PDB file of C-alpha atoms and ligand atoms in Angstrom:
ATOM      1  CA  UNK S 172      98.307 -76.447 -16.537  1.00  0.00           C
ATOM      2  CA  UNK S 173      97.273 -76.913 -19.834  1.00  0.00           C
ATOM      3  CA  UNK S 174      95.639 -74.060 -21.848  1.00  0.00           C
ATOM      4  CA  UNK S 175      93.513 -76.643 -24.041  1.00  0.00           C
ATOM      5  CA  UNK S 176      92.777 -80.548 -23.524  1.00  0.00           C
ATOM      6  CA  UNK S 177      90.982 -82.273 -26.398  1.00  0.00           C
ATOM      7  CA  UNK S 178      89.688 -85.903 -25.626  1.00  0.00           C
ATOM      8  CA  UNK S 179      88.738 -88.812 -28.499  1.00  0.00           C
ATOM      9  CA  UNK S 180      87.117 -85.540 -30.677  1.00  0.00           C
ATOM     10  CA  UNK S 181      84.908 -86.991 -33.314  1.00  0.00           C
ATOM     11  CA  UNK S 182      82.391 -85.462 -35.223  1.00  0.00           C
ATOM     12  CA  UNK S 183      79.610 -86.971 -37.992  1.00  0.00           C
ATOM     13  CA  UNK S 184      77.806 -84.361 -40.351  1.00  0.00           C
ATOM     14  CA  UNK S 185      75.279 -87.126 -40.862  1.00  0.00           C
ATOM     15  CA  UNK S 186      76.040 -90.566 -42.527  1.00  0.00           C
ATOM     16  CA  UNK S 187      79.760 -88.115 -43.285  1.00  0.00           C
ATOM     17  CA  UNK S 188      82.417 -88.317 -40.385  1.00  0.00           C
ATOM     18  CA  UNK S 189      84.758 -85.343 -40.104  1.00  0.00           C
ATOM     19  CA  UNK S 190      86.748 -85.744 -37.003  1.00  0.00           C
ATOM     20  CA  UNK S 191      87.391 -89.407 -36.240  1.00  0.00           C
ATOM     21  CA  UNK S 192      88.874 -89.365 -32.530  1.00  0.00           C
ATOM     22  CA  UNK S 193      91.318 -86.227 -32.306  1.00  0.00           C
ATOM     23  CA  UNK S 194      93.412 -86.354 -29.060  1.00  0.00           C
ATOM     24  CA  UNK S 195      95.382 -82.686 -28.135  1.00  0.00           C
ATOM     25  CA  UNK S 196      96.970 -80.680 -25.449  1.00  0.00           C
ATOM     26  CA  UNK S 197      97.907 -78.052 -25.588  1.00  0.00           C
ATOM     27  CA  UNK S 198     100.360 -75.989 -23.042  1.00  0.00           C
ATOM     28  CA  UNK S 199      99.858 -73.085 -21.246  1.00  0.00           C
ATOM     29  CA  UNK S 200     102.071 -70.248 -23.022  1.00  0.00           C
ATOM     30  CA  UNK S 201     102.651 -72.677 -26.259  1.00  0.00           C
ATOM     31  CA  UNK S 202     102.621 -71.953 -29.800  1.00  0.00           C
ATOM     32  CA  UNK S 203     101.037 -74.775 -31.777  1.00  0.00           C
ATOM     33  CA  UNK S 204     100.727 -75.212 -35.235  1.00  0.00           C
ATOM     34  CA  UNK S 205      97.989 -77.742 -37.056  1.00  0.00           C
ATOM     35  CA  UNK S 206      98.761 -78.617 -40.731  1.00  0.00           C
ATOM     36  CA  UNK S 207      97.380 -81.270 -42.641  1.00  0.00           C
ATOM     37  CA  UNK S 208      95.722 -81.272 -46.591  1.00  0.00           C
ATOM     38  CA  UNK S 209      92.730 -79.654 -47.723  1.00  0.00           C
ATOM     39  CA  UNK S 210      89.601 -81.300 -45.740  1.00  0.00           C
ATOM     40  CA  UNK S 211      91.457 -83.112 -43.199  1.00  0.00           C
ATOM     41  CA  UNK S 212      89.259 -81.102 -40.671  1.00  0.00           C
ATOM     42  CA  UNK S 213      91.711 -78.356 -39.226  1.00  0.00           C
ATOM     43  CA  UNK S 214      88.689 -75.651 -39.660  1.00  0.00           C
ATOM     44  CA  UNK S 215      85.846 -78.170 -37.573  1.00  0.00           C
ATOM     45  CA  UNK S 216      88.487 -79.053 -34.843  1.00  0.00           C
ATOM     46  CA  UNK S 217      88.426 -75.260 -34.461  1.00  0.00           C
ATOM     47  CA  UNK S 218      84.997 -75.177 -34.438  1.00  0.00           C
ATOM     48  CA  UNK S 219      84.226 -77.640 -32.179  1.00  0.00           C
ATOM     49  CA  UNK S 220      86.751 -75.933 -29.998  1.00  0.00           C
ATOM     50  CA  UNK S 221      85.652 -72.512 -30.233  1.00  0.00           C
ATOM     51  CA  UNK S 222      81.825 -73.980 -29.652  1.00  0.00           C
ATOM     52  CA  UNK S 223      80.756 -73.419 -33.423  1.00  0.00           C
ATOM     53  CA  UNK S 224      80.002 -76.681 -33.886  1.00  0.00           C
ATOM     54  CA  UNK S 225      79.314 -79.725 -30.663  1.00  0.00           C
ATOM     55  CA  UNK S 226      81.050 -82.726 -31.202  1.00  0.00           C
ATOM     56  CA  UNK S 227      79.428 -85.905 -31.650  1.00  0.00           C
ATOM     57  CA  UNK S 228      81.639 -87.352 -29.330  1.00  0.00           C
ATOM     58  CA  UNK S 229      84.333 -86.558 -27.177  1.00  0.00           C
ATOM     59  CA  UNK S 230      85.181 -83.375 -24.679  1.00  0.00           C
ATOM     60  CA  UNK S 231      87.554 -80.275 -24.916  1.00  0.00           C
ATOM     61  CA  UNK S 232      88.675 -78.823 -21.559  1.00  0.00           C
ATOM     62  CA  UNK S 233      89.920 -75.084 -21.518  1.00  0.00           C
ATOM     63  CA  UNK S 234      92.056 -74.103 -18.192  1.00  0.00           C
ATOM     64  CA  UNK S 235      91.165 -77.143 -16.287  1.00  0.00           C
ATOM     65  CA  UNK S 236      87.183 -76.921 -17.223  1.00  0.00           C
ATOM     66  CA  UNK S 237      85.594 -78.579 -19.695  1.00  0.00           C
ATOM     67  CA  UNK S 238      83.732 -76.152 -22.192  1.00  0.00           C
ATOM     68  CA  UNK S 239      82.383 -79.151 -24.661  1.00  0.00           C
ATOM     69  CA  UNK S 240      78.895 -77.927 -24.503  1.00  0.00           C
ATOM     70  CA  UNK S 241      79.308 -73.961 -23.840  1.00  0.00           C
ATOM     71  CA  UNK S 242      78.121 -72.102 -26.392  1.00  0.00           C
ATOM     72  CA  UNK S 243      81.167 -69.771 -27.803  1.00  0.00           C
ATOM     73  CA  UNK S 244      80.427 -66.591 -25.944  1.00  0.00           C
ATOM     74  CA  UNK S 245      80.417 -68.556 -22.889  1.00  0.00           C
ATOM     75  CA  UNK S 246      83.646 -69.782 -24.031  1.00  0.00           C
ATOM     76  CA  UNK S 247      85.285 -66.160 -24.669  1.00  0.00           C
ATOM     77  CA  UNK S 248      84.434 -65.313 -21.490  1.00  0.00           C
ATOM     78  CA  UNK S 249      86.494 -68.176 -19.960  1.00  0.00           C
ATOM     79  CA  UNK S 250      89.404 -66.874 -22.583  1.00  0.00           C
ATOM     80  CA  UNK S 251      89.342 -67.992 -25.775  1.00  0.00           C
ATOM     81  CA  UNK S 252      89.240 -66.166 -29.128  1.00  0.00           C
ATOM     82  CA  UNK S 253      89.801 -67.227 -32.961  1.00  0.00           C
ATOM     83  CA  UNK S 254      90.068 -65.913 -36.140  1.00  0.00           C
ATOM     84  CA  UNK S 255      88.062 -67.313 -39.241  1.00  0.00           C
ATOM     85  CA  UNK S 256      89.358 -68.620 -42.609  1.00  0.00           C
ATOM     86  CA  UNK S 257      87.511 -66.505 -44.443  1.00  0.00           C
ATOM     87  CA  UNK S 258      87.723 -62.626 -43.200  1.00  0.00           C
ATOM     88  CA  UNK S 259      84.895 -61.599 -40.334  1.00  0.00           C
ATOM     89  CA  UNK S 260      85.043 -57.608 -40.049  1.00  0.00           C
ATOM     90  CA  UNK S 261      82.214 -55.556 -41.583  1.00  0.00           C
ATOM     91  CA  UNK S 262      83.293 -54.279 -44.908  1.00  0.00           C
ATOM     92  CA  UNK S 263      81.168 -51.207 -44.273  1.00  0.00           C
ATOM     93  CA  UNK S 264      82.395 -49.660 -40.954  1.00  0.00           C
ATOM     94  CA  UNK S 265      85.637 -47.738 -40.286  1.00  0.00           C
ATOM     95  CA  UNK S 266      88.709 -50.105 -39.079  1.00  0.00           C
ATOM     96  CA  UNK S 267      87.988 -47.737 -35.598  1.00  0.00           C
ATOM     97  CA  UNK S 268      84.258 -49.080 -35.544  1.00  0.00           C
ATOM     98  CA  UNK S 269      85.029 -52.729 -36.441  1.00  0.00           C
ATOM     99  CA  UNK S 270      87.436 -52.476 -33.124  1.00  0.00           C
ATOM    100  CA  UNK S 271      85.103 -51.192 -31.011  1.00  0.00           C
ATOM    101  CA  UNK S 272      82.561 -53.185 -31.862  1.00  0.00           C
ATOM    102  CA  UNK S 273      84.860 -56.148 -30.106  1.00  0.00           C
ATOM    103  CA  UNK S 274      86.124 -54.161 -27.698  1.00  0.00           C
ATOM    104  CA  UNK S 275      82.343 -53.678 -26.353  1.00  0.00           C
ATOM    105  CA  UNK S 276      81.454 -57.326 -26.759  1.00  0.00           C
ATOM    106  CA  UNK S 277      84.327 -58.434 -25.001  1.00  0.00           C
ATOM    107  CA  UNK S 278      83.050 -55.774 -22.417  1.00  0.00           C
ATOM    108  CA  UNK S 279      79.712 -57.713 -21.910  1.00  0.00           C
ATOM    109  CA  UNK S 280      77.950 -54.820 -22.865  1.00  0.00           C
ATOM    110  CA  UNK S 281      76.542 -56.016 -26.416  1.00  0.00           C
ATOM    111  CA  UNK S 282      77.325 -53.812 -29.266  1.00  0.00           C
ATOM    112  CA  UNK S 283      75.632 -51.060 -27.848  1.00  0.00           C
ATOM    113  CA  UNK S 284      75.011 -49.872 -31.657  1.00  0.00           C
ATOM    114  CA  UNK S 285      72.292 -47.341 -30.226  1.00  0.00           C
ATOM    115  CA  UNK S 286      74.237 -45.062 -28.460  1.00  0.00           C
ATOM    116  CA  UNK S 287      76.757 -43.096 -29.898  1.00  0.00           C
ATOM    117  CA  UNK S 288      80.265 -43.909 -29.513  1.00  0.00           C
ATOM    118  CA  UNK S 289      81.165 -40.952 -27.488  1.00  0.00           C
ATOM    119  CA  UNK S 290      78.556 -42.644 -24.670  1.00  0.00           C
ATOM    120  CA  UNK S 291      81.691 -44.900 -24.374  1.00  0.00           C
ATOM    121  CA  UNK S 292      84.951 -43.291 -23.968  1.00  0.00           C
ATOM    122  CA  UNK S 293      86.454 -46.059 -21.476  1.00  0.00           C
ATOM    123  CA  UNK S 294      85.962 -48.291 -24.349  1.00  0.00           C
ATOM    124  CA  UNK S 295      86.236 -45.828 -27.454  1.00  0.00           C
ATOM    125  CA  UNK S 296      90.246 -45.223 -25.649  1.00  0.00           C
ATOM    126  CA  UNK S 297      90.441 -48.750 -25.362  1.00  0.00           C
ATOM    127  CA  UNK S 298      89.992 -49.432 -28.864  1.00  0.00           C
ATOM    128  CA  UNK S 299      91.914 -46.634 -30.467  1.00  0.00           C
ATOM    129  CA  UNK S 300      94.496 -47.597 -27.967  1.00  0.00           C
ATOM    130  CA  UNK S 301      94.596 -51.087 -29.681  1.00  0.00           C
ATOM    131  CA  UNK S 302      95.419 -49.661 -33.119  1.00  0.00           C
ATOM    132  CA  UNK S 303      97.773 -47.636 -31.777  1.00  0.00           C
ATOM    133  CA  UNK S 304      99.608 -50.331 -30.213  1.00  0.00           C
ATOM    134  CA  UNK S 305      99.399 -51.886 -33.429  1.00  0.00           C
ATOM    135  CA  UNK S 306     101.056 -49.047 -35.383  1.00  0.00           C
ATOM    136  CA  UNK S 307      97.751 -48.721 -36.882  1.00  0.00           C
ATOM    137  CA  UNK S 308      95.912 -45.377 -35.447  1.00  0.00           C
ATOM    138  CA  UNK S 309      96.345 -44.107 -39.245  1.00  0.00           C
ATOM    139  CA  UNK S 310      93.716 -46.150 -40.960  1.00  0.00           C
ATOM    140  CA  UNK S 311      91.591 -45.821 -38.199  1.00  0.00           C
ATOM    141  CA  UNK S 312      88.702 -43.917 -39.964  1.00  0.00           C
ATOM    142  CA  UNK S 313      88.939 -45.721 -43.348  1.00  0.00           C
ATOM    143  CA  UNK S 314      86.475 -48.193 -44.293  1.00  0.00           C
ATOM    144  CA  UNK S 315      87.569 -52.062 -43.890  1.00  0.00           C
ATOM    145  CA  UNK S 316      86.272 -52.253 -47.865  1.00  0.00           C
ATOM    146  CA  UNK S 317      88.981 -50.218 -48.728  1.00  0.00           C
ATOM    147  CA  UNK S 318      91.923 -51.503 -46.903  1.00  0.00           C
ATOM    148  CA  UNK S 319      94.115 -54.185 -48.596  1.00  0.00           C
ATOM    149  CA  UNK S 320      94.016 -58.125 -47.836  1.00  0.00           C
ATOM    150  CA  UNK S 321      96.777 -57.726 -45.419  1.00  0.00           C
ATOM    151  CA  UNK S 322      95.504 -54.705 -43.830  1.00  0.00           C
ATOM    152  CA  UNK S 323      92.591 -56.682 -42.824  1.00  0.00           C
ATOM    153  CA  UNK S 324      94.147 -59.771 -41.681  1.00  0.00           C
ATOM    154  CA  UNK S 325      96.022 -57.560 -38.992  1.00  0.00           C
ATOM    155  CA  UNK S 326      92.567 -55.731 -37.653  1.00  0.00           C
ATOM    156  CA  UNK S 327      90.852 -59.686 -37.622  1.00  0.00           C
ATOM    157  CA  UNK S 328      93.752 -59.958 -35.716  1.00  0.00           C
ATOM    158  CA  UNK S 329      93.440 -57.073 -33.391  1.00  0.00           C
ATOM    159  CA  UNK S 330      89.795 -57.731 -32.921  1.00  0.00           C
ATOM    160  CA  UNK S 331      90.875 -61.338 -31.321  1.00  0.00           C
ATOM    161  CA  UNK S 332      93.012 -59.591 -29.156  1.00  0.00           C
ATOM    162  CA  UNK S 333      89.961 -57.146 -27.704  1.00  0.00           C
ATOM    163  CA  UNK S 334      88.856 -59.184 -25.311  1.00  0.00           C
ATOM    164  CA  UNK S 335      92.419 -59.957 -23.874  1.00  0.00           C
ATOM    165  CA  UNK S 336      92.557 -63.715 -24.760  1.00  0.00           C
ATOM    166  CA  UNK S 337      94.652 -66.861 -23.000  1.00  0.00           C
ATOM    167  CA  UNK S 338      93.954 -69.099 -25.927  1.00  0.00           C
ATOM    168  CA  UNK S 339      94.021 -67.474 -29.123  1.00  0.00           C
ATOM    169  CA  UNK S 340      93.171 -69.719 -32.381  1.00  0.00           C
ATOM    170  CA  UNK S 341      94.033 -68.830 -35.770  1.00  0.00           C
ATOM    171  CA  UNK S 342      92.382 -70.284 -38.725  1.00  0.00           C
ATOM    172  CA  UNK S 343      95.289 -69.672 -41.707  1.00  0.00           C
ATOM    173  CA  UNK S 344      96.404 -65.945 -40.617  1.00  0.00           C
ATOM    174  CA  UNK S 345      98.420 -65.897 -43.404  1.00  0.00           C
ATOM    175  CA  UNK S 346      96.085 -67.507 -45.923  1.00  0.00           C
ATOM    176  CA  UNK S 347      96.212 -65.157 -49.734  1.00  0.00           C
ATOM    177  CA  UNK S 348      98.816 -62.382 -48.174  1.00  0.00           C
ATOM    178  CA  UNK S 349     101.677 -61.604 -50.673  1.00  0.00           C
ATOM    179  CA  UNK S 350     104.933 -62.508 -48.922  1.00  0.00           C
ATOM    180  CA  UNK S 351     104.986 -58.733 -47.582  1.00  0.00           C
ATOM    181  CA  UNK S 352     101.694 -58.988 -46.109  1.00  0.00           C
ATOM    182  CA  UNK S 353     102.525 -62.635 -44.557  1.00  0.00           C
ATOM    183  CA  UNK S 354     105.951 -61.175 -43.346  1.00  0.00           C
ATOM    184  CA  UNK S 355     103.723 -58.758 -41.486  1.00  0.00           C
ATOM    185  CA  UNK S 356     101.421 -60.922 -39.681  1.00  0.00           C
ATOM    186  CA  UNK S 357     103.938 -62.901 -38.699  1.00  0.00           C
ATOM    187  CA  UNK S 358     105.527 -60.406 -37.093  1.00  0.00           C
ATOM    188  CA  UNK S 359     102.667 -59.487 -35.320  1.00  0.00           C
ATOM    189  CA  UNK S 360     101.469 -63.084 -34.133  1.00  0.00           C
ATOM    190  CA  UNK S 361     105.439 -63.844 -33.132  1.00  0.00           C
ATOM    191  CA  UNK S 362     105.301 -60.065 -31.110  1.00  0.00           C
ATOM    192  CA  UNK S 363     102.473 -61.575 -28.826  1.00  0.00           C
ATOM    193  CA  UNK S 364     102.788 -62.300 -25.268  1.00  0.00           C
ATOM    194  CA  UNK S 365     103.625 -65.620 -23.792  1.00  0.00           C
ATOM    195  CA  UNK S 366     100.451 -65.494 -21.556  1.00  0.00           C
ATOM    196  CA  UNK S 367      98.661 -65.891 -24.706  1.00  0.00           C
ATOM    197  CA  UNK S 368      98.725 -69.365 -26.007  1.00  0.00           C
ATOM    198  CA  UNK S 369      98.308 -69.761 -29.665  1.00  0.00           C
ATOM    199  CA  UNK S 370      96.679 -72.767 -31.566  1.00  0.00           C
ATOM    200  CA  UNK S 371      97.237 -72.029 -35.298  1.00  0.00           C
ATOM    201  CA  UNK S 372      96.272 -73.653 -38.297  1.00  0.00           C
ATOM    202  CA  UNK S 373      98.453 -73.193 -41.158  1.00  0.00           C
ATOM    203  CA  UNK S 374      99.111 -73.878 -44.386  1.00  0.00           C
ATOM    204  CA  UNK S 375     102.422 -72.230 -45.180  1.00  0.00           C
ATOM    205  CA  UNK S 376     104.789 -75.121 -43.447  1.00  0.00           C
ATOM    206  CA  UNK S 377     107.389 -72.321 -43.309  1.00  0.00           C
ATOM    207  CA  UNK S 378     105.373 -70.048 -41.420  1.00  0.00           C
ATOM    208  CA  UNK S 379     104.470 -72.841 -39.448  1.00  0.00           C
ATOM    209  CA  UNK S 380     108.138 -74.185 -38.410  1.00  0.00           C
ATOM    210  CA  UNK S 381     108.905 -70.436 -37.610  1.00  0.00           C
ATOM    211  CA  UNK S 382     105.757 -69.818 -35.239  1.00  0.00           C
ATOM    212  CA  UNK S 383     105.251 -72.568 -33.650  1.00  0.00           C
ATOM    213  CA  UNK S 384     106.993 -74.967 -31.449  1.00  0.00           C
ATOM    214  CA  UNK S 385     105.511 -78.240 -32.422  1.00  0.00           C
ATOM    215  CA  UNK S 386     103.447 -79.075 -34.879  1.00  0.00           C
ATOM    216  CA  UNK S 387     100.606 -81.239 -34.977  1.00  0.00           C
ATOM    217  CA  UNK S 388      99.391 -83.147 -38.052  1.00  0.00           C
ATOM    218  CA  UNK S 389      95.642 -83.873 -39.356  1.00  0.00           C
ATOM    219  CA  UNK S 390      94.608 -86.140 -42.399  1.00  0.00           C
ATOM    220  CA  UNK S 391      91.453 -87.453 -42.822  1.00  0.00           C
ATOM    221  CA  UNK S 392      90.032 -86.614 -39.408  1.00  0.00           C
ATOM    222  CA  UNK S 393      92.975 -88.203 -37.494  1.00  0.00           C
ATOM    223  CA  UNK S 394      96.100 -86.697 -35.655  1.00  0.00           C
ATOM    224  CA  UNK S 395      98.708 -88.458 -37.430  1.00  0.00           C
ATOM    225  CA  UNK S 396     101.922 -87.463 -36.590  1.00  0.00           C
ATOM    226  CA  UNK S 397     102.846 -84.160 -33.401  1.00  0.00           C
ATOM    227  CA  UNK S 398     106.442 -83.132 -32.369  1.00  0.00           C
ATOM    228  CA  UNK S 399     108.815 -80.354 -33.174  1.00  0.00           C
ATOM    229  CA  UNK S 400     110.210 -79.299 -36.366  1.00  0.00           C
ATOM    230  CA  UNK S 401     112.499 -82.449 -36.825  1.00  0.00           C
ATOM    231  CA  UNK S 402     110.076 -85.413 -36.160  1.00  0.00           C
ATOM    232  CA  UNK S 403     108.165 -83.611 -38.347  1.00  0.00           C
ATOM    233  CA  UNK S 404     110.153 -83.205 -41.173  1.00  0.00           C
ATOM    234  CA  UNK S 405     111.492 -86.829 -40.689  1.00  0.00           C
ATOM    235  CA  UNK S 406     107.936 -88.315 -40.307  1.00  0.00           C
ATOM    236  CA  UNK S 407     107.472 -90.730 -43.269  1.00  0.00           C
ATOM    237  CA  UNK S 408     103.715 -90.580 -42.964  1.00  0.00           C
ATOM    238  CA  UNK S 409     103.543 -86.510 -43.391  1.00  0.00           C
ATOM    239  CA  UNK S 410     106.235 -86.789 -45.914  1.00  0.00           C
ATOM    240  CA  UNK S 411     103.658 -88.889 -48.141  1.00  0.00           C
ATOM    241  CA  UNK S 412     100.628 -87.204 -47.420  1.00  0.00           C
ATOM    242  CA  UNK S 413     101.607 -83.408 -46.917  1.00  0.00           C
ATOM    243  CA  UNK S 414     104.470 -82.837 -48.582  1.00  0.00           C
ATOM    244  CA  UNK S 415     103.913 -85.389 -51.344  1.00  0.00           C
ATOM    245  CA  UNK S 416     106.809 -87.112 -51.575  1.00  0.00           C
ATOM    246  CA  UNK S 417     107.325 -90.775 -51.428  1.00  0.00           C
TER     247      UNK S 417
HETATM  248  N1  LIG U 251      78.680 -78.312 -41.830  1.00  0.00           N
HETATM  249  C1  LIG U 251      79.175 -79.390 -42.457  1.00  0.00           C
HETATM  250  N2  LIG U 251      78.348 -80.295 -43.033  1.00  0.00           N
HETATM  251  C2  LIG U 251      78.825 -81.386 -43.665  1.00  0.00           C
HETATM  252  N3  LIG U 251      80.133 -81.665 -43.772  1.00  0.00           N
HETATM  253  C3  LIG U 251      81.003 -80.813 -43.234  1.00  0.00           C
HETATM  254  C4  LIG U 251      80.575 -79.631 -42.538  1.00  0.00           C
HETATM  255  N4  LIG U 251      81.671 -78.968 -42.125  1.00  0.00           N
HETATM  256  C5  LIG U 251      82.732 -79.690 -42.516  1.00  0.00           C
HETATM  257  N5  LIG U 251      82.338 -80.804 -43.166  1.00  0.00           N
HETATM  258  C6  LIG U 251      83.216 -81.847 -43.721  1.00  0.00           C
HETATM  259  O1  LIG U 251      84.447 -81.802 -43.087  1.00  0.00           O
HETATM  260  C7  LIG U 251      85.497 -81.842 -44.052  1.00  0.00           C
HETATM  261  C8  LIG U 251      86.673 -81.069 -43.507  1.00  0.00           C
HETATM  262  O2  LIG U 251      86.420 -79.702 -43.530  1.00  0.00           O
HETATM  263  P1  LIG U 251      87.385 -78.650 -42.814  1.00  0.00           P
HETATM  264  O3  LIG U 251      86.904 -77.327 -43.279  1.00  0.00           O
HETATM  265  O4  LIG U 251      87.423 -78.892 -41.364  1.00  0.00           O
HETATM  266  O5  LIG U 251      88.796 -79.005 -43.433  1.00  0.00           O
HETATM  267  P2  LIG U 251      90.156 -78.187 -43.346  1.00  0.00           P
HETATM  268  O6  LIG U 251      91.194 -79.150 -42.879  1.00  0.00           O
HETATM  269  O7  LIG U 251      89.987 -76.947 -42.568  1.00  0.00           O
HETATM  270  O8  LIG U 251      90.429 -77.871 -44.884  1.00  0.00           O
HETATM  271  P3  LIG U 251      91.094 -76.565 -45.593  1.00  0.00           P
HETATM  272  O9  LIG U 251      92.571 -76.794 -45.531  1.00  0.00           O
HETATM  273  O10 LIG U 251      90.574 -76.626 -46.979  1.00  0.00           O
HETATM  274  O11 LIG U 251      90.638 -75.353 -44.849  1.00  0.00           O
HETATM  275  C9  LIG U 251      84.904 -81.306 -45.314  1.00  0.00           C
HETATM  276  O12 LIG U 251      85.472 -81.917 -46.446  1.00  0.00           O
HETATM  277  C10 LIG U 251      83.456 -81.679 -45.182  1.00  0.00           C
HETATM  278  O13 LIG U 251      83.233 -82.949 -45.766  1.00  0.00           O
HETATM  279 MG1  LIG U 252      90.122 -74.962 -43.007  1.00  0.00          MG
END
């Protein structure tokens, strides 16, 4: 079975098209990479997959049903979770509080921010359980404002694994970590389980050849090029348009 299916995807902002006719499957138990330059529409494929945005035209199909018009909740109940470009936690709340705020979503039980958190200790053990797991039980009552860039990479991380996921997506895990940081979350992403299939968009082609095993390839809308880390390479059209050489 396949974990994702993504049919003639195309998407118009307008009079402006963004996806053009995107085609994908993804594997159940996969790791997928997407790579392409600046604007070639990584982030709105993952939107329109995740239920962010609809698509204009076109269907995606998660686990044999198609999802094209779910809204995204809908869709993490069926088994999907991502992680944003641009961090998601609150800045404001412990690391502990930002996980158990997903770990009661993913519950069904809303965010149940009127009750104290000891009116939850199924899913107050469940979370600290998660940073424990994690190695991270230590910065579990400092506040996400004061952790480092890395740090909170990890906990987005963690917080897309609350709700147990069979399709994670990543928007650029890796995206402004120092190599220490990146080494980290790589780690952690290449520690996951197998059940959990992983669609991730990156820009670091090194991270991507060692995460993933195949590699698709967006410009301007349009999958150009998909195979494993030699056809990639090889490909003359990613040559000229990712890696800039003629
Ligand atoms: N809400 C929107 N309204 C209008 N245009 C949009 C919208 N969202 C995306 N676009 C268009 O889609 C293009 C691609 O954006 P997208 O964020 O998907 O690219 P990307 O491949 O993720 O780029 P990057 O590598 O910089 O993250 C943008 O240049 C923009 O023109
Ligand atoms: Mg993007």
């Amino acid at each position: 079975m396949n974990a994702l299916a993504v049919r003639d995807l195309a998407k118009s902002f307008g009079g402006v098209q963004a996806l053009a006719g995107v085609t994908l499957t993804v594997a159940q138990g996969e790791r997928r990479a997407v790579i392409g330059p600046n604007g070639a529409d990584k982030t709105t494929l993952f939107h329109a997959i995740s239920g962010t945005i609809f698509p204009s035209w076109g269907t995606v199909v998660l686990f044999d049903r198609e999802i094209t018009r779910l809204a995204p909740y809908e869709r993490a109940r069926l088994g999907l979770a991502r992680t944003f470009q641009i961090t998601n936690l609150f800045p404001g709340l412990t690391v502990l509080e930002n996980v158990l705020l997903a770990v009661c979503a993913a519950a069904g039980g809303g965010l149940g921010l009127l009750r104290p958190m000891a009116a939850h200790p199924r899913l107050f053990e469940k979370a600290e359980r998660l940073l424990e797991e994690w190695g991270l039980s230590a910065s579990a009552r400092r506040l996400v404002r004061h952790l480092s860039y890395g740090e909170q990479r990890q906990i987005e991380l963690i917080l897309a694994l609350a709700g147990s996921p069979r399709l994670l997506l990543l928007d650029e895990p890796t995206a402004g970590l120092s190599p220490a940081e990146t080494a980290q979350v790589v780690a952690m992403v290449r520690s996951l389980p197998r059940e959990i299939t992983i669609l991730m968009i990156e820009h670091d082609m090194d991270v991507a050849f060692e995460l993933a095993d195949s590699i698709t390839v967006l410009h301007q809308g349009l999958l150009i090029a998909e195979g494993d880390r030699e056809t990639i390479r090889s490909h003359p059209k990613v040559s000229e348009i990712y890696l800039g050489v003629e």
